[in-house]
């Protein structure tokens, strides 16, 4: 039987600098029952070990099946956290706009983003398959990741991939505040779980 939004805990995992009030993740957190943001101590200068620990703690505290909804660096954190999650704890993950932190390390698209790859310790990008179903949603013109690189990550992780077309980084700056297409993708993804 497919999972329904009312039957799951949705853990919202924003990326670097958090999701602002107009970002689709914030809107979903406010709109969807049982959705909550995984708060990080440091959004602007994230440390991988801290982010991974917070994800593992929040998943362990959940009382319903967990679906992770990650964006950008939150996707990287999920890939790093996956080995520390017990089998069956996560029903699935929607992984939106994964960053290519290895490329960011050498050519950051915006000032400060090199922190993620260097001092933040998010490199290398994990290549182990995830132990739960996942869907990567990637854009053809994301300044943080080439579409072909997102395809490679999805293949490594055993994820399905959805082509978001010319959608930038799928954030507020690229015009994705409410992002109804994303909610539709989430609903379709949940129908496959259960």
Short mmCIF file of N, CA and C in Angstrom, two decimals:
data_model
loop_
_atom_site.label_atom_id
_atom_site.label_comp_id
_atom_site.label_asym_id
_atom_site.label_seq_id
_atom_site.Cartn_x
_atom_site.Cartn_y
_atom_site.Cartn_z
N UNK A 1 0.86 -1.18 0.00
CA UNK A 1 0.00 0.00 0.00
C UNK A 1 0.90 1.24 0.00
N UNK A 2 0.64 2.21 -0.88
CA UNK A 2 1.50 3.40 -0.95
C UNK A 2 1.43 4.21 0.34
N UNK A 3 2.54 4.87 0.64
CA UNK A 3 2.57 5.75 1.80
C UNK A 3 1.81 7.03 1.51
N UNK A 4 1.15 7.56 2.53
CA UNK A 4 0.47 8.85 2.42
C UNK A 4 1.24 9.86 3.27
N UNK A 5 1.18 11.11 2.88
CA UNK A 5 1.90 12.16 3.60
C UNK A 5 1.50 12.17 5.07
N UNK A 6 0.25 11.88 5.38
CA UNK A 6 -0.21 11.92 6.76
C UNK A 6 0.33 10.77 7.60
N UNK A 7 0.91 9.75 6.96
CA UNK A 7 1.40 8.57 7.67
C UNK A 7 2.91 8.55 7.86
N UNK A 8 3.60 9.61 7.47
CA UNK A 8 5.06 9.60 7.52
C UNK A 8 5.61 10.82 8.25
N UNK A 9 6.83 10.71 8.69
CA UNK A 9 7.59 11.86 9.17
C UNK A 9 8.45 12.33 8.01
N UNK A 10 8.28 13.58 7.62
CA UNK A 10 9.10 14.16 6.56
C UNK A 10 10.18 15.00 7.22
N UNK A 11 11.42 14.62 7.00
CA UNK A 11 12.53 15.40 7.52
C UNK A 11 13.09 16.27 6.41
N UNK A 12 12.98 17.58 6.59
CA UNK A 12 13.44 18.58 5.63
C UNK A 12 14.92 18.85 5.91
N UNK A 13 15.75 18.66 4.89
CA UNK A 13 17.20 18.83 5.03
C UNK A 13 17.69 19.89 4.05
N UNK A 14 17.69 21.16 4.49
CA UNK A 14 18.19 22.22 3.62
C UNK A 14 19.69 22.10 3.38
N UNK A 15 20.15 22.87 2.43
CA UNK A 15 21.57 22.89 2.13
C UNK A 15 22.28 24.05 2.78
N UNK A 16 23.43 24.35 2.22
CA UNK A 16 24.29 25.43 2.72
C UNK A 16 23.51 26.73 2.83
N UNK A 17 23.61 27.42 3.92
CA UNK A 17 22.96 28.67 4.31
C UNK A 17 21.48 28.52 4.66
N UNK A 18 20.96 27.27 4.71
CA UNK A 18 19.59 27.01 5.12
C UNK A 18 18.61 27.43 4.02
N UNK A 19 17.34 27.17 4.23
CA UNK A 19 16.28 27.54 3.28
C UNK A 19 15.52 28.72 3.86
N UNK A 20 15.46 29.81 3.10
CA UNK A 20 14.78 31.01 3.56
C UNK A 20 13.27 30.87 3.56
N UNK A 21 12.56 31.93 3.96
CA UNK A 21 11.11 31.86 4.11
C UNK A 21 10.35 31.60 2.82
N UNK A 22 10.91 31.94 1.67
CA UNK A 22 10.23 31.72 0.40
C UNK A 22 10.64 30.42 -0.29
N UNK A 23 11.63 29.74 0.22
CA UNK A 23 12.14 28.50 -0.37
C UNK A 23 11.07 27.41 -0.28
N UNK A 24 11.02 26.55 -1.28
CA UNK A 24 10.01 25.48 -1.30
C UNK A 24 10.11 24.57 -0.07
N UNK A 25 11.33 24.35 0.45
CA UNK A 25 11.44 23.48 1.62
C UNK A 25 10.74 24.09 2.84
N UNK A 26 10.87 25.40 3.01
CA UNK A 26 10.20 26.08 4.11
C UNK A 26 8.69 26.01 3.93
N UNK A 27 8.24 26.23 2.72
CA UNK A 27 6.80 26.16 2.43
C UNK A 27 6.26 24.76 2.69
N UNK A 28 7.00 23.74 2.26
CA UNK A 28 6.55 22.36 2.50
C UNK A 28 6.53 22.06 3.99
N UNK A 29 7.52 22.52 4.71
CA UNK A 29 7.58 22.30 6.16
C UNK A 29 6.34 22.87 6.83
N UNK A 30 5.89 24.04 6.37
CA UNK A 30 4.72 24.68 6.95
C UNK A 30 3.41 24.03 6.51
N UNK A 31 3.41 23.42 5.33
CA UNK A 31 2.18 22.91 4.74
C UNK A 31 1.92 21.44 5.02
N UNK A 32 2.95 20.62 5.03
CA UNK A 32 2.78 19.17 5.12
C UNK A 32 2.72 18.70 6.58
N UNK A 33 1.75 17.82 6.89
CA UNK A 33 1.69 17.31 8.27
C UNK A 33 2.93 16.48 8.57
N UNK A 34 3.37 16.57 9.80
CA UNK A 34 4.51 15.78 10.28
C UNK A 34 5.81 16.09 9.55
N UNK A 35 5.92 17.28 8.99
CA UNK A 35 7.18 17.70 8.35
C UNK A 35 7.93 18.60 9.32
N UNK A 36 9.22 18.36 9.44
CA UNK A 36 10.04 19.21 10.30
C UNK A 36 11.44 19.32 9.73
N UNK A 37 12.02 20.47 9.95
CA UNK A 37 13.38 20.75 9.48
C UNK A 37 14.38 20.14 10.46
N UNK A 38 15.42 19.55 9.90
CA UNK A 38 16.54 19.11 10.73
C UNK A 38 17.43 20.33 10.92
N UNK A 39 17.41 20.87 12.13
CA UNK A 39 18.17 22.09 12.43
C UNK A 39 19.65 21.75 12.57
N UNK A 40 20.47 22.56 11.97
CA UNK A 40 21.92 22.40 12.07
C UNK A 40 22.49 23.55 12.88
N UNK A 41 23.54 23.28 13.63
CA UNK A 41 24.16 24.32 14.47
C UNK A 41 24.80 25.40 13.62
N UNK A 42 25.32 25.03 12.48
CA UNK A 42 26.05 25.99 11.64
C UNK A 42 25.62 25.81 10.19
N UNK A 43 24.88 26.78 9.67
CA UNK A 43 24.39 26.72 8.30
C UNK A 43 25.39 27.29 7.30
N UNK A 44 26.14 28.32 7.69
CA UNK A 44 27.03 29.00 6.75
C UNK A 44 28.39 28.34 6.61
N UNK A 45 28.83 27.63 7.65
CA UNK A 45 30.12 26.94 7.61
C UNK A 45 29.91 25.53 8.14
N UNK A 46 29.18 24.71 7.38
CA UNK A 46 28.80 23.38 7.88
C UNK A 46 30.00 22.44 8.01
N UNK A 47 29.89 21.56 8.99
CA UNK A 47 30.87 20.51 9.20
C UNK A 47 30.14 19.18 8.99
N UNK A 48 30.67 18.36 8.11
CA UNK A 48 30.01 17.11 7.74
C UNK A 48 29.62 16.26 8.95
N UNK A 49 30.54 16.03 9.87
CA UNK A 49 30.26 15.16 11.02
C UNK A 49 29.07 15.68 11.83
N UNK A 50 28.97 16.99 11.98
CA UNK A 50 27.85 17.57 12.73
C UNK A 50 26.53 17.36 12.00
N UNK A 51 26.53 17.61 10.69
CA UNK A 51 25.30 17.45 9.91
C UNK A 51 24.86 15.99 9.90
N UNK A 52 25.80 15.10 9.72
CA UNK A 52 25.47 13.66 9.69
C UNK A 52 24.88 13.22 11.03
N UNK A 53 25.49 13.64 12.13
CA UNK A 53 24.99 13.29 13.47
C UNK A 53 23.56 13.76 13.67
N UNK A 54 23.26 14.99 13.24
CA UNK A 54 21.91 15.52 13.41
C UNK A 54 20.89 14.72 12.60
N UNK A 55 21.26 14.31 11.39
CA UNK A 55 20.34 13.50 10.58
C UNK A 55 20.07 12.17 11.27
N UNK A 56 21.12 11.51 11.73
CA UNK A 56 20.95 10.21 12.38
C UNK A 56 20.09 10.35 13.64
N UNK A 57 20.31 11.40 14.43
CA UNK A 57 19.50 11.64 15.64
C UNK A 57 18.03 11.84 15.30
N UNK A 58 17.75 12.67 14.30
CA UNK A 58 16.36 12.97 13.94
C UNK A 58 15.65 11.76 13.36
N UNK A 59 16.35 10.97 12.58
CA UNK A 59 15.74 9.74 12.04
C UNK A 59 15.41 8.79 13.20
N UNK A 60 16.34 8.64 14.15
CA UNK A 60 16.11 7.75 15.29
C UNK A 60 14.94 8.22 16.16
N UNK A 61 14.69 9.53 16.21
CA UNK A 61 13.61 10.08 17.04
C UNK A 61 12.24 10.00 16.37
N UNK A 62 12.19 9.67 15.10
CA UNK A 62 10.92 9.64 14.36
C UNK A 62 10.01 8.53 14.88
N UNK A 63 8.71 8.78 14.83
CA UNK A 63 7.73 7.80 15.30
C UNK A 63 6.95 7.15 14.17
N UNK A 64 7.17 7.61 12.95
CA UNK A 64 6.52 7.06 11.76
C UNK A 64 7.60 6.76 10.73
N UNK A 65 7.25 6.09 9.63
CA UNK A 65 8.25 5.92 8.57
C UNK A 65 8.79 7.28 8.14
N UNK A 66 10.07 7.35 7.86
CA UNK A 66 10.74 8.61 7.54
C UNK A 66 10.98 8.74 6.04
N UNK A 67 10.65 9.91 5.51
CA UNK A 67 11.03 10.27 4.15
C UNK A 67 11.88 11.53 4.27
N UNK A 68 13.09 11.45 3.74
CA UNK A 68 14.01 12.58 3.75
C UNK A 68 13.76 13.44 2.52
N UNK A 69 13.71 14.75 2.70
CA UNK A 69 13.56 15.68 1.58
C UNK A 69 14.74 16.64 1.66
N UNK A 70 15.77 16.35 0.86
CA UNK A 70 17.02 17.08 0.94
C UNK A 70 17.24 17.94 -0.29
N UNK A 71 17.91 19.08 -0.07
CA UNK A 71 18.27 19.98 -1.15
C UNK A 71 19.75 20.32 -1.05
N UNK A 72 20.44 20.31 -2.18
CA UNK A 72 21.80 20.78 -2.30
C UNK A 72 22.73 20.07 -1.32
N UNK A 73 23.40 20.81 -0.46
CA UNK A 73 24.34 20.20 0.49
C UNK A 73 23.64 19.22 1.43
N UNK A 74 22.33 19.40 1.62
CA UNK A 74 21.56 18.43 2.39
C UNK A 74 21.58 17.06 1.74
N UNK A 75 21.64 17.03 0.40
CA UNK A 75 21.75 15.76 -0.34
C UNK A 75 23.09 15.10 -0.01
N UNK A 76 24.16 15.88 -0.04
CA UNK A 76 25.48 15.35 0.30
C UNK A 76 25.49 14.80 1.72
N UNK A 77 24.86 15.52 2.64
CA UNK A 77 24.79 15.06 4.03
C UNK A 77 24.04 13.73 4.14
N UNK A 78 22.96 13.57 3.38
CA UNK A 78 22.22 12.30 3.39
C UNK A 78 23.11 11.16 2.90
N UNK A 79 23.85 11.40 1.81
CA UNK A 79 24.73 10.35 1.28
C UNK A 79 25.79 9.96 2.30
N UNK A 80 26.30 10.93 3.06
CA UNK A 80 27.29 10.63 4.10
C UNK A 80 26.65 9.97 5.32
N UNK A 81 25.40 10.30 5.63
CA UNK A 81 24.72 9.74 6.80
C UNK A 81 24.19 8.33 6.56
N UNK A 82 23.93 7.98 5.31
CA UNK A 82 23.27 6.70 4.99
C UNK A 82 23.91 5.48 5.66
N UNK A 83 25.24 5.34 5.68
CA UNK A 83 25.81 4.15 6.33
C UNK A 83 25.52 4.07 7.83
N UNK A 84 25.22 5.19 8.49
CA UNK A 84 24.94 5.20 9.91
C UNK A 84 23.47 4.99 10.25
N UNK A 85 22.63 4.85 9.25
CA UNK A 85 21.20 4.64 9.47
C UNK A 85 20.90 3.15 9.48
N UNK A 86 20.08 2.72 10.41
CA UNK A 86 19.72 1.31 10.51
C UNK A 86 18.78 0.94 9.36
N UNK A 87 18.89 -0.29 8.85
CA UNK A 87 17.98 -0.72 7.79
C UNK A 87 16.52 -0.57 8.23
N UNK A 88 15.71 -0.03 7.34
CA UNK A 88 14.30 0.15 7.61
C UNK A 88 13.94 1.46 8.29
N UNK A 89 14.93 2.23 8.75
CA UNK A 89 14.62 3.50 9.41
C UNK A 89 14.10 4.54 8.42
N UNK A 90 14.59 4.50 7.20
CA UNK A 90 14.20 5.48 6.19
C UNK A 90 13.41 4.77 5.10
N UNK A 91 12.19 5.26 4.84
CA UNK A 91 11.35 4.67 3.80
C UNK A 91 11.79 5.13 2.41
N UNK A 92 12.36 6.34 2.33
CA UNK A 92 12.79 6.85 1.04
C UNK A 92 13.36 8.26 1.18
N UNK A 93 13.96 8.73 0.08
CA UNK A 93 14.56 10.07 0.09
C UNK A 93 14.36 10.75 -1.25
N UNK A 94 13.90 11.99 -1.19
CA UNK A 94 13.81 12.87 -2.35
C UNK A 94 15.04 13.76 -2.30
N UNK A 95 15.94 13.62 -3.27
CA UNK A 95 17.24 14.28 -3.27
C UNK A 95 17.28 15.31 -4.40
N UNK A 96 17.14 16.57 -4.05
CA UNK A 96 16.96 17.64 -5.03
C UNK A 96 18.23 18.46 -5.20
N UNK A 97 18.67 18.59 -6.44
CA UNK A 97 19.81 19.43 -6.82
C UNK A 97 21.09 19.09 -6.05
N UNK A 98 21.57 17.84 -6.20
CA UNK A 98 22.82 17.49 -5.51
C UNK A 98 23.97 18.35 -6.04
N UNK A 99 24.82 18.85 -5.15
CA UNK A 99 25.95 19.65 -5.63
C UNK A 99 27.13 18.75 -5.99
N UNK A 100 27.90 19.17 -6.95
CA UNK A 100 29.15 18.49 -7.28
C UNK A 100 30.24 19.22 -6.50
N UNK A 101 30.46 18.80 -5.27
CA UNK A 101 31.38 19.52 -4.40
C UNK A 101 32.83 19.39 -4.84
N UNK A 102 33.12 18.37 -5.61
CA UNK A 102 34.48 18.26 -6.13
C UNK A 102 34.74 19.37 -7.15
N UNK A 103 33.74 19.75 -7.93
CA UNK A 103 33.87 20.86 -8.87
C UNK A 103 33.84 22.20 -8.13
N UNK A 104 33.01 22.29 -7.09
CA UNK A 104 32.93 23.52 -6.30
C UNK A 104 34.28 23.82 -5.65
N UNK A 105 35.01 22.77 -5.28
CA UNK A 105 36.30 22.93 -4.64
C UNK A 105 37.27 23.72 -5.52
N UNK A 106 37.24 23.48 -6.81
CA UNK A 106 38.18 24.14 -7.71
C UNK A 106 37.63 25.40 -8.36
N UNK A 107 36.31 25.48 -8.49
CA UNK A 107 35.70 26.62 -9.16
C UNK A 107 34.36 26.96 -8.51
N UNK A 108 34.38 27.58 -7.30
CA UNK A 108 33.12 27.83 -6.62
C UNK A 108 32.23 28.81 -7.38
N UNK A 109 30.93 28.47 -7.56
CA UNK A 109 30.03 29.36 -8.28
C UNK A 109 29.64 30.61 -7.49
N UNK A 110 29.83 30.60 -6.18
CA UNK A 110 29.58 31.81 -5.41
C UNK A 110 30.52 31.85 -4.21
N UNK A 111 30.91 33.04 -3.76
CA UNK A 111 31.87 33.18 -2.67
C UNK A 111 31.42 32.43 -1.42
N UNK A 112 32.33 31.70 -0.83
CA UNK A 112 32.05 30.97 0.39
C UNK A 112 31.70 29.51 0.17
N UNK A 113 31.24 29.16 -1.04
CA UNK A 113 30.80 27.78 -1.26
C UNK A 113 31.95 26.79 -1.24
N UNK A 114 33.19 27.27 -1.43
CA UNK A 114 34.33 26.35 -1.39
C UNK A 114 34.51 25.75 0.00
N UNK A 115 33.95 26.39 1.03
CA UNK A 115 34.02 25.86 2.40
C UNK A 115 33.48 24.44 2.46
N UNK A 116 32.38 24.16 1.77
CA UNK A 116 31.74 22.85 1.82
C UNK A 116 32.71 21.75 1.42
N UNK A 117 33.44 21.98 0.36
CA UNK A 117 34.32 20.95 -0.18
C UNK A 117 35.63 20.86 0.58
N UNK A 118 36.10 21.97 1.09
CA UNK A 118 37.41 21.98 1.73
C UNK A 118 37.28 21.77 3.24
N UNK A 119 37.12 22.84 3.99
CA UNK A 119 37.08 22.73 5.45
C UNK A 119 35.87 21.96 5.96
N UNK A 120 34.75 22.04 5.25
CA UNK A 120 33.54 21.37 5.71
C UNK A 120 33.61 19.86 5.66
N UNK A 121 34.49 19.33 4.84
CA UNK A 121 34.72 17.89 4.81
C UNK A 121 33.67 17.07 4.07
N UNK A 122 32.93 17.68 3.17
CA UNK A 122 31.89 16.94 2.45
C UNK A 122 32.44 16.15 1.26
N UNK A 123 33.71 16.33 0.94
CA UNK A 123 34.35 15.54 -0.12
C UNK A 123 35.08 14.37 0.48
N UNK A 124 35.22 13.27 -0.25
CA UNK A 124 34.64 13.03 -1.56
C UNK A 124 33.15 12.69 -1.46
N UNK A 125 32.45 12.85 -2.56
CA UNK A 125 31.04 12.50 -2.62
C UNK A 125 30.93 10.98 -2.49
N UNK A 126 30.13 10.48 -1.53
CA UNK A 126 30.00 9.03 -1.37
C UNK A 126 29.47 8.35 -2.63
N UNK A 127 29.97 7.17 -2.89
CA UNK A 127 29.54 6.41 -4.06
C UNK A 127 28.82 5.12 -3.70
N UNK A 128 28.68 4.83 -2.42
CA UNK A 128 28.01 3.59 -2.00
C UNK A 128 26.51 3.69 -2.24
N UNK A 129 25.88 2.57 -2.64
CA UNK A 129 24.43 2.58 -2.83
C UNK A 129 23.71 2.91 -1.52
N UNK A 130 22.64 3.65 -1.61
CA UNK A 130 21.82 3.95 -0.45
C UNK A 130 20.99 2.73 -0.10
N UNK A 131 20.67 2.57 1.18
CA UNK A 131 19.92 1.39 1.62
C UNK A 131 18.42 1.61 1.60
N UNK A 132 17.97 2.67 0.93
CA UNK A 132 16.56 2.99 0.85
C UNK A 132 16.27 3.55 -0.54
N UNK A 133 15.01 3.46 -0.99
CA UNK A 133 14.66 4.02 -2.30
C UNK A 133 14.88 5.53 -2.32
N UNK A 134 15.31 6.02 -3.46
CA UNK A 134 15.57 7.46 -3.57
C UNK A 134 15.34 7.94 -4.99
N UNK A 135 15.02 9.23 -5.07
CA UNK A 135 14.81 9.89 -6.35
C UNK A 135 15.64 11.16 -6.36
N UNK A 136 16.56 11.26 -7.32
CA UNK A 136 17.35 12.47 -7.52
C UNK A 136 16.62 13.34 -8.55
N UNK A 137 16.42 14.60 -8.22
CA UNK A 137 15.85 15.56 -9.16
C UNK A 137 16.96 16.55 -9.50
N UNK A 138 17.33 16.61 -10.77
CA UNK A 138 18.46 17.43 -11.18
C UNK A 138 18.09 18.31 -12.37
N UNK A 139 18.74 19.45 -12.42
CA UNK A 139 18.51 20.45 -13.45
C UNK A 139 19.60 20.39 -14.51
N UNK A 140 19.27 20.81 -15.71
CA UNK A 140 20.22 20.83 -16.82
C UNK A 140 21.17 22.03 -16.76
N UNK A 141 20.83 23.05 -15.95
CA UNK A 141 21.69 24.24 -15.89
C UNK A 141 21.97 24.66 -14.44
N UNK A 142 22.15 23.69 -13.58
CA UNK A 142 22.46 23.95 -12.18
C UNK A 142 23.91 24.44 -12.08
N UNK A 143 24.15 25.64 -11.54
CA UNK A 143 25.53 26.13 -11.45
C UNK A 143 26.39 25.33 -10.48
N UNK A 144 25.76 24.53 -9.62
CA UNK A 144 26.51 23.73 -8.65
C UNK A 144 26.75 22.29 -9.11
N UNK A 145 26.17 21.89 -10.24
CA UNK A 145 26.35 20.50 -10.67
C UNK A 145 25.87 20.31 -12.11
N UNK A 146 26.74 19.76 -12.93
CA UNK A 146 26.34 19.40 -14.29
C UNK A 146 25.36 18.23 -14.24
N UNK A 147 24.41 18.21 -15.15
CA UNK A 147 23.40 17.15 -15.15
C UNK A 147 24.04 15.77 -15.26
N UNK A 148 25.08 15.64 -16.08
CA UNK A 148 25.74 14.35 -16.24
C UNK A 148 26.37 13.88 -14.93
N UNK A 149 26.87 14.80 -14.14
CA UNK A 149 27.44 14.43 -12.83
C UNK A 149 26.34 13.99 -11.88
N UNK A 150 25.19 14.65 -11.93
CA UNK A 150 24.05 14.23 -11.11
C UNK A 150 23.60 12.82 -11.50
N UNK A 151 23.63 12.53 -12.80
CA UNK A 151 23.29 11.18 -13.25
C UNK A 151 24.26 10.15 -12.67
N UNK A 152 25.55 10.48 -12.65
CA UNK A 152 26.56 9.57 -12.08
C UNK A 152 26.28 9.31 -10.60
N UNK A 153 25.97 10.38 -9.86
CA UNK A 153 25.67 10.21 -8.44
C UNK A 153 24.45 9.32 -8.25
N UNK A 154 23.39 9.58 -9.02
CA UNK A 154 22.18 8.77 -8.92
C UNK A 154 22.48 7.30 -9.21
N UNK A 155 23.28 7.04 -10.21
CA UNK A 155 23.64 5.67 -10.55
C UNK A 155 24.41 5.02 -9.40
N UNK A 156 25.38 5.74 -8.84
CA UNK A 156 26.15 5.21 -7.70
C UNK A 156 25.23 4.89 -6.53
N UNK A 157 24.30 5.77 -6.23
CA UNK A 157 23.44 5.61 -5.06
C UNK A 157 22.28 4.64 -5.30
N UNK A 158 22.08 4.18 -6.53
CA UNK A 158 20.94 3.32 -6.84
C UNK A 158 19.64 4.10 -6.89
N UNK A 159 19.74 5.39 -7.17
CA UNK A 159 18.57 6.28 -7.20
C UNK A 159 17.98 6.37 -8.60
N UNK A 160 16.69 6.59 -8.67
CA UNK A 160 16.07 7.00 -9.92
C UNK A 160 16.42 8.47 -10.11
N UNK A 161 16.33 8.94 -11.35
CA UNK A 161 16.63 10.36 -11.59
C UNK A 161 15.49 10.98 -12.40
N UNK A 162 15.15 12.21 -12.06
CA UNK A 162 14.14 12.98 -12.78
C UNK A 162 14.80 14.23 -13.34
N UNK A 163 14.61 14.47 -14.61
CA UNK A 163 15.18 15.62 -15.31
C UNK A 163 14.27 16.82 -15.09
N UNK A 164 14.79 17.85 -14.40
CA UNK A 164 14.01 19.05 -14.12
C UNK A 164 14.17 20.12 -15.19
N UNK A 165 14.83 19.78 -16.30
CA UNK A 165 14.99 20.74 -17.38
C UNK A 165 15.91 21.88 -16.98
N UNK A 166 15.66 23.06 -17.55
CA UNK A 166 16.46 24.26 -17.29
C UNK A 166 15.91 24.96 -16.04
N UNK A 167 16.27 24.47 -14.88
CA UNK A 167 15.67 24.96 -13.63
C UNK A 167 16.67 25.52 -12.63
N UNK A 168 17.89 25.78 -13.05
CA UNK A 168 18.87 26.33 -12.13
C UNK A 168 19.12 25.40 -10.97
N UNK A 169 19.31 25.96 -9.79
CA UNK A 169 19.61 25.16 -8.59
C UNK A 169 18.35 24.76 -7.83
N UNK A 170 17.20 24.91 -8.45
CA UNK A 170 15.92 24.54 -7.84
C UNK A 170 15.77 25.18 -6.46
N UNK A 171 16.03 26.47 -6.41
CA UNK A 171 15.91 27.22 -5.16
C UNK A 171 15.16 28.52 -5.44
N UNK A 172 15.05 29.36 -4.44
CA UNK A 172 14.32 30.61 -4.59
C UNK A 172 14.93 31.49 -5.67
N UNK A 173 16.26 31.53 -5.72
CA UNK A 173 16.95 32.37 -6.71
C UNK A 173 16.63 31.95 -8.14
N UNK A 174 16.32 30.68 -8.35
CA UNK A 174 15.98 30.21 -9.70
C UNK A 174 14.47 30.19 -9.93
N UNK A 175 13.71 30.83 -9.03
CA UNK A 175 12.26 30.95 -9.22
C UNK A 175 11.46 29.79 -8.66
N UNK A 176 12.03 29.02 -7.76
CA UNK A 176 11.33 27.86 -7.20
C UNK A 176 10.98 28.10 -5.74
N UNK A 177 10.02 29.01 -5.55
CA UNK A 177 9.49 29.25 -4.21
C UNK A 177 8.53 28.15 -3.84
N UNK A 178 7.27 28.19 -4.34
CA UNK A 178 6.32 27.14 -4.00
C UNK A 178 6.67 25.78 -4.62
N UNK A 179 7.17 25.76 -5.83
CA UNK A 179 7.57 24.57 -6.58
C UNK A 179 6.51 23.45 -6.56
N UNK A 180 5.33 23.72 -7.18
CA UNK A 180 4.28 22.70 -7.20
C UNK A 180 4.69 21.43 -7.94
N UNK A 181 5.58 21.55 -8.93
CA UNK A 181 6.05 20.35 -9.65
C UNK A 181 6.80 19.42 -8.69
N UNK A 182 7.50 20.01 -7.74
CA UNK A 182 8.21 19.21 -6.75
C UNK A 182 7.26 18.45 -5.85
N UNK A 183 6.17 19.11 -5.43
CA UNK A 183 5.16 18.41 -4.62
C UNK A 183 4.54 17.26 -5.39
N UNK A 184 4.32 17.47 -6.67
CA UNK A 184 3.80 16.39 -7.52
C UNK A 184 4.79 15.22 -7.56
N UNK A 185 6.08 15.53 -7.72
CA UNK A 185 7.12 14.49 -7.73
C UNK A 185 7.15 13.74 -6.40
N UNK A 186 7.00 14.50 -5.28
CA UNK A 186 6.97 13.85 -3.97
C UNK A 186 5.80 12.89 -3.88
N UNK A 187 4.62 13.33 -4.31
CA UNK A 187 3.44 12.46 -4.28
C UNK A 187 3.62 11.21 -5.12
N UNK A 188 4.19 11.35 -6.31
CA UNK A 188 4.45 10.20 -7.17
C UNK A 188 5.46 9.25 -6.53
N UNK A 189 6.48 9.82 -5.90
CA UNK A 189 7.50 9.02 -5.24
C UNK A 189 6.88 8.24 -4.07
N UNK A 190 6.03 8.88 -3.28
CA UNK A 190 5.40 8.20 -2.14
C UNK A 190 4.52 7.04 -2.59
N UNK A 191 3.90 7.18 -3.75
CA UNK A 191 3.05 6.09 -4.26
C UNK A 191 3.86 4.82 -4.52
N UNK A 192 5.16 5.00 -4.81
CA UNK A 192 6.02 3.84 -5.08
C UNK A 192 6.53 3.19 -3.81
N UNK A 193 6.43 3.90 -2.69
CA UNK A 193 6.91 3.37 -1.43
C UNK A 193 5.77 2.67 -0.69
N UNK A 194 6.11 1.87 0.26
CA UNK A 194 5.05 1.28 1.08
C UNK A 194 5.30 -0.16 1.41
#
